[in-house]
Amino acid sequence: HRGGEMVYYVGVDVGTASVRAALVTRAGLLQSTAEEPISIWEPQADHYVQSSAEIWEKCCSVVKRVTQHVERSQVRGIGFDATCSLVVLDQSFQPVPVSQDGDRQRNVVMWMDHRAEEQAACITNAGHRVLNRVGGVMSPEMQPPKLLWLKENLKERCWNKAAHFFDLPDFLSWKATGSLTRSLCTLVCKWTYCPPEGWDASFWTSIGLEDLLENNSSKIGSVTCPPGSPLGDGLTREAAADLGLDPGTAVGASLIDAHAGGLGVIGADVKGFLLPCEDQPITTRMAMICGTSTCHMAISEQALFVPGVWGPCLSAMVPGMWLNEGGQSATGRLVSPISSSSEPCILPFTGGNIYSYLNSHLSSMVNDGSAVDLLGSSLHVWPDFHGNRSPLADPTLKGMMIGLSLSQTLDDLALLYLATVQALALGTLHILDAMREAGHDIRTLFLCGGLSKNALFVQIHANATGLPVVLPDQMEAVLIGAAVLGACASQDYSSIQHDWNIGTFEDLKIKCHYSMLYYIILYYIILYYIVLYYFIYTHASFVKQTYCLKSQAESKMIIMIIMNS
């Protein structure tokens, strides 16, 4: 309360397919939430685009909805988080098209857009020192390769007209305040910015984007600040009218959506639950933000370099701490089509939550009280259907399913769903092992995001990693994290506490089961690379002359024979 009046903060989260907002109390409790869908266009394969105008319109709609029952003066601050998508505007801050079709309103290259794989590979092969901060490999999901693609493929239509390149979180804070100050979260994590030195001019010059350095790097940002810092004079009159709030309402520098989730859970109070992290620093915790993709956030007091894992990034999430970010490019996006892939006549499901239904059916398949986990012994999934973000850092990898039969019963669908969830959990274990080898001491997982509401997903992650899992009592941790930014900007910030624990099974049989599955999965990927390189070398003449269909068929056949053996 402030002067006897209840005060609130607004958090706005722009995810892959929707915009959400929450009205949050000073104690960190959700008062109300609202959600609106946003459009995604796929003009060609691996090209995903959106509209910044539509996104802002939906932000205004959800904020008005969550604040309609409180006085404007009660809203002390607002914070934004968003996916790390690339927004392109011209000199007059109007949209610039990012696709061959020339549609000006479609001016956002989405985070999951992989059009720039070739440019990312070229940047990686150049071996510039900035790669040390991104795990040694440039991802096509970062901004430099996307910028390079735009220059090489849309020079007249886009590149020559562009005057401002924003990460989507920074676009939102600019739209709200008129301030061109960029958040350290976005620039450090996705643009190779390195405080306190700033931009590395030799990097941009080496990849042919030296024009971005003109006018003190005005196109990509020359002024930065930590997340949650107050921007400008708060909401402009125009933005305040759009959002239904008072002009001057504090606006905090933004965060990437996953980092907002990390901020919302990683500082949780877990006293009284006998967890290994209870009397340990937050550097023993990993935050997992589980949505369309999953991000694995770990912080440290000293810079730790993890091959295939992004970072270390200073003050990108927690001020004064170094952040390493692992991830899986397709998690919720993978589980959803798997769980709905059956013919309607096979799945006697009439509504409700499909995951709860499949979880219940898996439980009914278990005999003699054994664990559901053990049902997945003969069906294996390699989950990199959209490439591997960490720790292999190979965007060209594809997914695999081993052990399928012609049967298409409900049991088969449930087992495929289980195998997919187990594969994602083992992918998390793979990332954990890479971080531990580099010096992280992670003892507890803190989960948030849509998939964290799936009890099976959570429990299998606990079982596969052998670590306790903590869930927030306020389940919308990403929105809480965004609201914290507004609270910081208003200088009224109070800590957020979460306290729901889910423990691990201490069943030796389950531990042995996941150890076996983990090494089977790693065995598959090693064999994949062995066979791939074998055919590159032994069929070099075919590769140079033409992409021979016969050799392609031979290689696929041999790969599958080896995998199944």
PDB file of C-alpha atoms in Angstrom, residues 78-200:
ATOM      1  CA  ILE A  78       4.822  -1.548 -16.219  1.00  0.00           C
ATOM      2  CA  GLY A  79       7.368  -3.954 -17.669  1.00  0.00           C
ATOM      3  CA  PHE A  80       7.591  -5.794 -20.975  1.00  0.00           C
ATOM      4  CA  ASP A  81       9.163  -9.070 -22.006  1.00  0.00           C
ATOM      5  CA  ALA A  82       9.059 -10.681 -25.442  1.00  0.00           C
ATOM      6  CA  THR A  83      10.610 -13.294 -27.661  1.00  0.00           C
ATOM      7  CA  CYS A  84      14.004 -12.376 -29.109  1.00  0.00           C
ATOM      8  CA  SER A  85      12.566 -11.583 -32.547  1.00  0.00           C
ATOM      9  CA  LEU A  86      13.973  -8.913 -34.890  1.00  0.00           C
ATOM     10  CA  VAL A  87      11.881  -5.789 -35.625  1.00  0.00           C
ATOM     11  CA  VAL A  88      12.758  -3.574 -38.605  1.00  0.00           C
ATOM     12  CA  LEU A  89      11.630   0.087 -38.913  1.00  0.00           C
ATOM     13  CA  ASP A  90      12.536   2.914 -41.299  1.00  0.00           C
ATOM     14  CA  GLN A  91      13.722   6.464 -40.521  1.00  0.00           C
ATOM     15  CA  SER A  92      10.151   7.489 -39.654  1.00  0.00           C
ATOM     16  CA  PHE A  93       9.734   4.421 -37.406  1.00  0.00           C
ATOM     17  CA  GLN A  94       7.390   2.780 -39.912  1.00  0.00           C
ATOM     18  CA  PRO A  95       7.499  -0.985 -40.626  1.00  0.00           C
ATOM     19  CA  VAL A  96       9.877  -2.352 -43.252  1.00  0.00           C
ATOM     20  CA  PRO A  97       9.067  -5.733 -44.890  1.00  0.00           C
ATOM     21  CA  VAL A  98      11.315  -8.686 -44.063  1.00  0.00           C
ATOM     22  CA  SER A  99      10.040 -11.114 -46.719  1.00  0.00           C
ATOM     23  CA  GLN A 100      10.127 -11.386 -50.485  1.00  0.00           C
ATOM     24  CA  ASP A 101       6.383 -10.649 -50.710  1.00  0.00           C
ATOM     25  CA  GLY A 102       7.024  -7.043 -49.651  1.00  0.00           C
ATOM     26  CA  ASP A 103       4.193  -6.819 -47.102  1.00  0.00           C
ATOM     27  CA  ARG A 104       5.213  -3.811 -44.980  1.00  0.00           C
ATOM     28  CA  GLN A 105       3.176  -4.879 -41.970  1.00  0.00           C
ATOM     29  CA  ARG A 106       5.082  -8.152 -41.700  1.00  0.00           C
ATOM     30  CA  ASN A 107       8.249  -6.575 -40.364  1.00  0.00           C
ATOM     31  CA  VAL A 108       9.310  -8.999 -37.615  1.00  0.00           C
ATOM     32  CA  VAL A 109      11.687 -11.925 -38.181  1.00  0.00           C
ATOM     33  CA  MET A 110      10.668 -14.368 -35.457  1.00  0.00           C
ATOM     34  CA  TRP A 111      13.086 -16.003 -33.052  1.00  0.00           C
ATOM     35  CA  MET A 112      12.375 -19.462 -34.528  1.00  0.00           C
ATOM     36  CA  ASP A 113      13.012 -18.292 -38.100  1.00  0.00           C
ATOM     37  CA  HIS A 114      15.947 -20.347 -39.431  1.00  0.00           C
ATOM     38  CA  ARG A 115      16.378 -18.651 -42.819  1.00  0.00           C
ATOM     39  CA  ALA A 116      19.891 -17.562 -41.853  1.00  0.00           C
ATOM     40  CA  GLU A 117      21.463 -20.992 -41.243  1.00  0.00           C
ATOM     41  CA  GLU A 118      24.031 -20.446 -44.008  1.00  0.00           C
ATOM     42  CA  GLN A 119      24.954 -16.993 -42.651  1.00  0.00           C
ATOM     43  CA  ALA A 120      25.240 -18.385 -39.114  1.00  0.00           C
ATOM     44  CA  ALA A 121      27.582 -21.131 -40.329  1.00  0.00           C
ATOM     45  CA  CYS A 122      29.776 -18.581 -42.123  1.00  0.00           C
ATOM     46  CA  ILE A 123      30.007 -16.441 -38.989  1.00  0.00           C
ATOM     47  CA  THR A 124      30.917 -19.518 -36.942  1.00  0.00           C
ATOM     48  CA  ASN A 125      33.592 -20.572 -39.435  1.00  0.00           C
ATOM     49  CA  ALA A 126      35.157 -17.094 -39.277  1.00  0.00           C
ATOM     50  CA  GLY A 127      35.942 -17.777 -35.607  1.00  0.00           C
ATOM     51  CA  HIS A 128      35.772 -14.222 -34.276  1.00  0.00           C
ATOM     52  CA  ARG A 129      36.385 -13.758 -30.544  1.00  0.00           C
ATOM     53  CA  VAL A 130      32.765 -12.721 -29.876  1.00  0.00           C
ATOM     54  CA  LEU A 131      31.815 -16.365 -30.421  1.00  0.00           C
ATOM     55  CA  ASN A 132      33.344 -17.129 -27.027  1.00  0.00           C
ATOM     56  CA  ARG A 133      30.243 -15.498 -25.529  1.00  0.00           C
ATOM     57  CA  VAL A 134      27.786 -17.698 -27.438  1.00  0.00           C
ATOM     58  CA  GLY A 135      29.238 -21.148 -26.790  1.00  0.00           C
ATOM     59  CA  GLY A 136      31.581 -21.030 -29.788  1.00  0.00           C
ATOM     60  CA  VAL A 137      28.789 -21.363 -32.358  1.00  0.00           C
ATOM     61  CA  MET A 138      26.609 -18.635 -33.881  1.00  0.00           C
ATOM     62  CA  SER A 139      22.954 -19.694 -33.871  1.00  0.00           C
ATOM     63  CA  PRO A 140      20.552 -18.745 -36.690  1.00  0.00           C
ATOM     64  CA  GLU A 141      18.208 -17.677 -33.875  1.00  0.00           C
ATOM     65  CA  MET A 142      20.527 -14.785 -32.992  1.00  0.00           C
ATOM     66  CA  GLN A 143      20.380 -11.399 -34.682  1.00  0.00           C
ATOM     67  CA  PRO A 144      23.723 -11.047 -36.561  1.00  0.00           C
ATOM     68  CA  PRO A 145      23.001 -13.858 -39.069  1.00  0.00           C
ATOM     69  CA  LYS A 146      19.439 -12.580 -39.585  1.00  0.00           C
ATOM     70  CA  LEU A 147      20.768  -9.094 -40.270  1.00  0.00           C
ATOM     71  CA  LEU A 148      23.301 -10.509 -42.706  1.00  0.00           C
ATOM     72  CA  TRP A 149      20.544 -12.461 -44.492  1.00  0.00           C
ATOM     73  CA  LEU A 150      18.476  -9.299 -44.901  1.00  0.00           C
ATOM     74  CA  LYS A 151      21.432  -7.456 -46.409  1.00  0.00           C
ATOM     75  CA  GLU A 152      22.287 -10.282 -48.797  1.00  0.00           C
ATOM     76  CA  ASN A 153      18.740 -11.148 -49.872  1.00  0.00           C
ATOM     77  CA  LEU A 154      16.553  -8.050 -49.382  1.00  0.00           C
ATOM     78  CA  LYS A 155      18.990  -5.199 -49.889  1.00  0.00           C
ATOM     79  CA  GLU A 156      16.710  -2.908 -51.890  1.00  0.00           C
ATOM     80  CA  ARG A 157      13.398  -3.834 -50.310  1.00  0.00           C
ATOM     81  CA  CYS A 158      14.538  -3.922 -46.682  1.00  0.00           C
ATOM     82  CA  TRP A 159      18.187  -3.218 -45.881  1.00  0.00           C
ATOM     83  CA  ASN A 160      18.566   0.144 -47.647  1.00  0.00           C
ATOM     84  CA  LYS A 161      15.304   1.416 -46.117  1.00  0.00           C
ATOM     85  CA  ALA A 162      15.950   0.225 -42.571  1.00  0.00           C
ATOM     86  CA  ALA A 163      17.029   2.788 -39.985  1.00  0.00           C
ATOM     87  CA  HIS A 164      16.230   0.938 -36.756  1.00  0.00           C
ATOM     88  CA  PHE A 165      16.756  -2.710 -35.867  1.00  0.00           C
ATOM     89  CA  PHE A 166      15.168  -3.633 -32.520  1.00  0.00           C
ATOM     90  CA  ASP A 167      14.961  -6.782 -30.499  1.00  0.00           C
ATOM     91  CA  LEU A 168      11.223  -7.146 -29.880  1.00  0.00           C
ATOM     92  CA  PRO A 169      11.492  -6.429 -26.108  1.00  0.00           C
ATOM     93  CA  ASP A 170      13.324  -3.171 -26.873  1.00  0.00           C
ATOM     94  CA  PHE A 171      10.762  -2.258 -29.532  1.00  0.00           C
ATOM     95  CA  LEU A 172       8.023  -2.487 -26.903  1.00  0.00           C
ATOM     96  CA  SER A 173       9.842  -0.293 -24.379  1.00  0.00           C
ATOM     97  CA  TRP A 174      10.590   2.244 -27.165  1.00  0.00           C
ATOM     98  CA  LYS A 175       6.935   2.220 -28.209  1.00  0.00           C
ATOM     99  CA  ALA A 176       5.927   2.875 -24.592  1.00  0.00           C
ATOM    100  CA  THR A 177       8.457   5.606 -23.776  1.00  0.00           C
ATOM    101  CA  GLY A 178      10.057   6.892 -26.972  1.00  0.00           C
ATOM    102  CA  SER A 179      13.447   5.961 -25.507  1.00  0.00           C
ATOM    103  CA  LEU A 180      15.961   4.273 -27.826  1.00  0.00           C
ATOM    104  CA  THR A 181      17.911   2.898 -24.845  1.00  0.00           C
ATOM    105  CA  ARG A 182      18.399  -0.847 -25.242  1.00  0.00           C
ATOM    106  CA  SER A 183      18.283  -3.453 -22.488  1.00  0.00           C
ATOM    107  CA  LEU A 184      21.551  -5.224 -21.717  1.00  0.00           C
ATOM    108  CA  CYS A 185      19.533  -8.443 -21.684  1.00  0.00           C
ATOM    109  CA  THR A 186      18.764  -8.326 -25.390  1.00  0.00           C
ATOM    110  CA  LEU A 187      22.003  -6.826 -26.707  1.00  0.00           C
ATOM    111  CA  VAL A 188      24.326  -9.033 -24.674  1.00  0.00           C
ATOM    112  CA  CYS A 189      22.419 -12.277 -25.215  1.00  0.00           C
ATOM    113  CA  LYS A 190      21.426 -11.990 -28.879  1.00  0.00           C
ATOM    114  CA  TRP A 191      23.555  -9.282 -30.521  1.00  0.00           C
ATOM    115  CA  THR A 192      27.169  -9.941 -29.229  1.00  0.00           C
ATOM    116  CA  TYR A 193      27.278  -6.675 -27.244  1.00  0.00           C
ATOM    117  CA  CYS A 194      29.838  -6.928 -24.435  1.00  0.00           C
ATOM    118  CA  PRO A 195      29.786  -4.464 -21.516  1.00  0.00           C
ATOM    119  CA  PRO A 196      31.593  -2.347 -20.592  1.00  0.00           C
ATOM    120  CA  GLU A 197      33.460  -2.227 -23.919  1.00  0.00           C
ATOM    121  CA  GLY A 198      30.299  -2.246 -26.029  1.00  0.00           C
ATOM    122  CA  TRP A 199      30.127  -3.219 -29.686  1.00  0.00           C
ATOM    123  CA  ASP A 200      33.126  -4.985 -31.196  1.00  0.00           C
TER     124      ASP A 200
END
